[in-house]
PDB file of C-alpha atoms in Angstrom:
ATOM      1  CA  UNK A   1     -10.066  -0.620  -8.857  1.00 75.00           C
ATOM      2  CA  UNK A   2      -9.911  -4.674  -8.988  1.00 86.00           C
ATOM      3  CA  UNK A   3     -13.000  -4.406  -6.120  1.00 86.00           C
ATOM      4  CA  UNK A   4     -14.674  -2.440  -3.897  1.00 89.00           C
ATOM      5  CA  UNK A   5     -17.089  -4.840  -1.285  1.00 90.00           C
ATOM      6  CA  UNK A   6     -18.526  -3.124   1.844  1.00 90.00           C
ATOM      7  CA  UNK A   7     -16.291  -0.623   3.021  1.00 91.00           C
ATOM      8  CA  UNK A   8     -12.440  -2.271   1.516  1.00 95.00           C
ATOM      9  CA  UNK A   9     -11.104  -0.839  -1.612  1.00 96.00           C
ATOM     10  CA  UNK A  10      -8.869  -2.885  -3.666  1.00 97.00           C
ATOM     11  CA  UNK A  11      -6.438  -1.205  -5.841  1.00 94.00           C
ATOM     12  CA  UNK A  12      -4.181  -2.667  -8.670  1.00 94.00           C
ATOM     13  CA  UNK A  13      -1.659   0.647  -8.923  1.00 89.00           C
ATOM     14  CA  UNK A  14       0.544   0.229 -12.098  1.00 85.00           C
ATOM     15  CA  UNK A  15       2.942   2.140 -14.309  1.00 76.00           C
ATOM     16  CA  UNK A  16       5.846   4.292 -13.480  1.00 74.00           C
ATOM     17  CA  UNK A  17       6.713   4.615 -10.156  1.00 69.00           C
ATOM     18  CA  UNK A  18       9.184   6.482  -7.871  1.00 65.00           C
ATOM     19  CA  UNK A  19      11.337   4.841  -5.869  1.00 59.00           C
ATOM     20  CA  UNK A  20      13.119   6.898  -4.809  1.00 54.00           C
ATOM     21  CA  UNK A  21      10.315   8.792  -3.106  1.00 61.00           C
ATOM     22  CA  UNK A  22       8.961   6.219  -1.685  1.00 69.00           C
ATOM     23  CA  UNK A  23       6.295   3.703  -3.557  1.00 75.00           C
ATOM     24  CA  UNK A  24       4.211   3.330  -0.331  1.00 76.00           C
ATOM     25  CA  UNK A  25       3.635   7.491  -0.005  1.00 81.00           C
ATOM     26  CA  UNK A  26       1.824   6.891  -3.288  1.00 85.00           C
ATOM     27  CA  UNK A  27      -1.361   4.874  -2.048  1.00 88.00           C
ATOM     28  CA  UNK A  28      -0.667   6.904   1.200  1.00 88.00           C
ATOM     29  CA  UNK A  29      -1.529   9.802  -1.323  1.00 90.00           C
ATOM     30  CA  UNK A  30      -4.866   7.768  -2.742  1.00 92.00           C
ATOM     31  CA  UNK A  31      -5.889   7.607   0.693  1.00 92.00           C
ATOM     32  CA  UNK A  32      -6.203  10.993   1.379  1.00 91.00           C
ATOM     33  CA  UNK A  33      -8.431  10.876  -1.781  1.00 93.00           C
ATOM     34  CA  UNK A  34     -10.484   8.115  -0.930  1.00 93.00           C
ATOM     35  CA  UNK A  35     -10.477   9.840   2.492  1.00 93.00           C
ATOM     36  CA  UNK A  36     -11.402  12.641   1.256  1.00 93.00           C
ATOM     37  CA  UNK A  37     -14.229  11.745  -1.713  1.00 93.00           C
ATOM     38  CA  UNK A  38     -15.554   9.887   0.918  1.00 93.00           C
ATOM     39  CA  UNK A  39     -15.944  11.587   3.633  1.00 94.00           C
ATOM     40  CA  UNK A  40     -14.203   9.047   5.858  1.00 93.00           C
ATOM     41  CA  UNK A  41     -10.635   8.706   6.408  1.00 92.00           C
ATOM     42  CA  UNK A  42      -9.081   5.501   4.855  1.00 93.00           C
ATOM     43  CA  UNK A  43      -5.890   4.027   5.075  1.00 91.00           C
ATOM     44  CA  UNK A  44      -3.583   2.034   3.746  1.00 91.00           C
ATOM     45  CA  UNK A  45      -3.820  -1.883   5.044  1.00 92.00           C
ATOM     46  CA  UNK A  46      -1.641  -4.011   3.390  1.00 89.00           C
ATOM     47  CA  UNK A  47      -0.074  -3.503  -0.492  1.00 87.00           C
ATOM     48  CA  UNK A  48       2.400  -5.982  -1.888  1.00 87.00           C
ATOM     49  CA  UNK A  49       4.522  -5.710  -5.183  1.00 84.00           C
ATOM     50  CA  UNK A  50       4.112  -8.972  -7.664  1.00 86.00           C
ATOM     51  CA  UNK A  51       6.582 -10.560  -9.882  1.00 85.00           C
ATOM     52  CA  UNK A  52       5.933  -7.849 -12.688  1.00 84.00           C
ATOM     53  CA  UNK A  53       6.891  -4.400 -10.213  1.00 81.00           C
ATOM     54  CA  UNK A  54       3.084  -3.750  -9.741  1.00 86.00           C
ATOM     55  CA  UNK A  55       0.827  -3.555  -6.621  1.00 89.00           C
ATOM     56  CA  UNK A  56      -2.132  -4.825  -5.793  1.00 93.00           C
ATOM     57  CA  UNK A  57      -3.036  -2.539  -2.414  1.00 93.00           C
ATOM     58  CA  UNK A  58      -5.553  -3.039   0.309  1.00 94.00           C
ATOM     59  CA  UNK A  59      -7.488  -0.153   1.891  1.00 95.00           C
ATOM     60  CA  UNK A  60      -9.831  -0.072   4.698  1.00 95.00           C
ATOM     61  CA  UNK A  61     -11.255   3.073   7.475  1.00 94.00           C
ATOM     62  CA  UNK A  62      -8.729   4.503   9.119  1.00 90.00           C
ATOM     63  CA  UNK A  63      -9.959   2.828  11.906  1.00 91.00           C
ATOM     64  CA  UNK A  64     -10.287  -1.407  10.935  1.00 92.00           C
ATOM     65  CA  UNK A  65      -6.251  -0.479  10.254  1.00 89.00           C
ATOM     66  CA  UNK A  66      -4.087  -1.614  13.392  1.00 81.00           C
ATOM     67  CA  UNK A  67      -1.123  -1.098  11.570  1.00 71.00           C
ATOM     68  CA  UNK A  68       0.679  -0.286   8.443  1.00 65.00           C
ATOM     69  CA  UNK A  69       3.058  -3.366   7.145  1.00 62.00           C
ATOM     70  CA  UNK A  70       5.262  -2.404   4.403  1.00 61.00           C
ATOM     71  CA  UNK A  71       7.029  -5.036   2.416  1.00 60.00           C
ATOM     72  CA  UNK A  72      10.107  -3.363   0.873  1.00 60.00           C
ATOM     73  CA  UNK A  73      12.370  -5.053  -2.050  1.00 59.00           C
ATOM     74  CA  UNK A  74      16.316  -4.376  -1.794  1.00 60.00           C
ATOM     75  CA  UNK A  75      17.927  -5.557  -5.129  1.00 61.00           C
ATOM     76  CA  UNK A  76      21.921  -4.842  -4.923  1.00 65.00           C
ATOM     77  CA  UNK A  77      23.691  -6.266  -7.639  1.00 64.00           C
ATOM     78  CA  UNK A  78      22.590 -10.231  -7.984  1.00 67.00           C
ATOM     79  CA  UNK A  79      21.494  -9.516  -4.182  1.00 65.00           C
ATOM     80  CA  UNK A  80      17.688  -9.495  -2.996  1.00 64.00           C
ATOM     81  CA  UNK A  81      16.622  -8.608  -0.091  1.00 64.00           C
ATOM     82  CA  UNK A  82      13.062  -8.909   1.616  1.00 66.00           C
ATOM     83  CA  UNK A  83      11.647  -6.597   4.585  1.00 62.00           C
ATOM     84  CA  UNK A  84       8.871  -6.171   6.758  1.00 65.00           C
ATOM     85  CA  UNK A  85       8.352  -3.502   8.549  1.00 62.00           C
ATOM     86  CA  UNK A  86       5.198  -3.589  10.294  1.00 65.00           C
ATOM     87  CA  UNK A  87       4.592   0.227  12.102  1.00 62.00           C
ATOM     88  CA  UNK A  88       2.187   1.021  14.685  1.00 61.00           C
ATOM     89  CA  UNK A  89      -1.254   2.804  13.628  1.00 58.00           C
ATOM     90  CA  UNK A  90      -0.221   6.853  13.881  1.00 54.00           C
ATOM     91  CA  UNK A  91      -2.340   8.770  16.647  1.00 51.00           C
TER      92      UNK A  91
END
């Protein structure tokens, strides 16, 4: 954990991540765990992959997250494409 400020939680995620399953699933699973422990629904507000392959993930209470933003980097041989997907909040 990097920072806890008011109701915002920032986490540095590193280690082996199964990209075929989707790195975002790990971040969302932690949001579910935070929700259980803190008694308030949390969601991923932002995630950013750093050059070393680790991630900085920011969590906020779900009512403060309008949409989920997912960023992905796709590497095919020597070509790198970056994608940004904005997904409306569920429910």
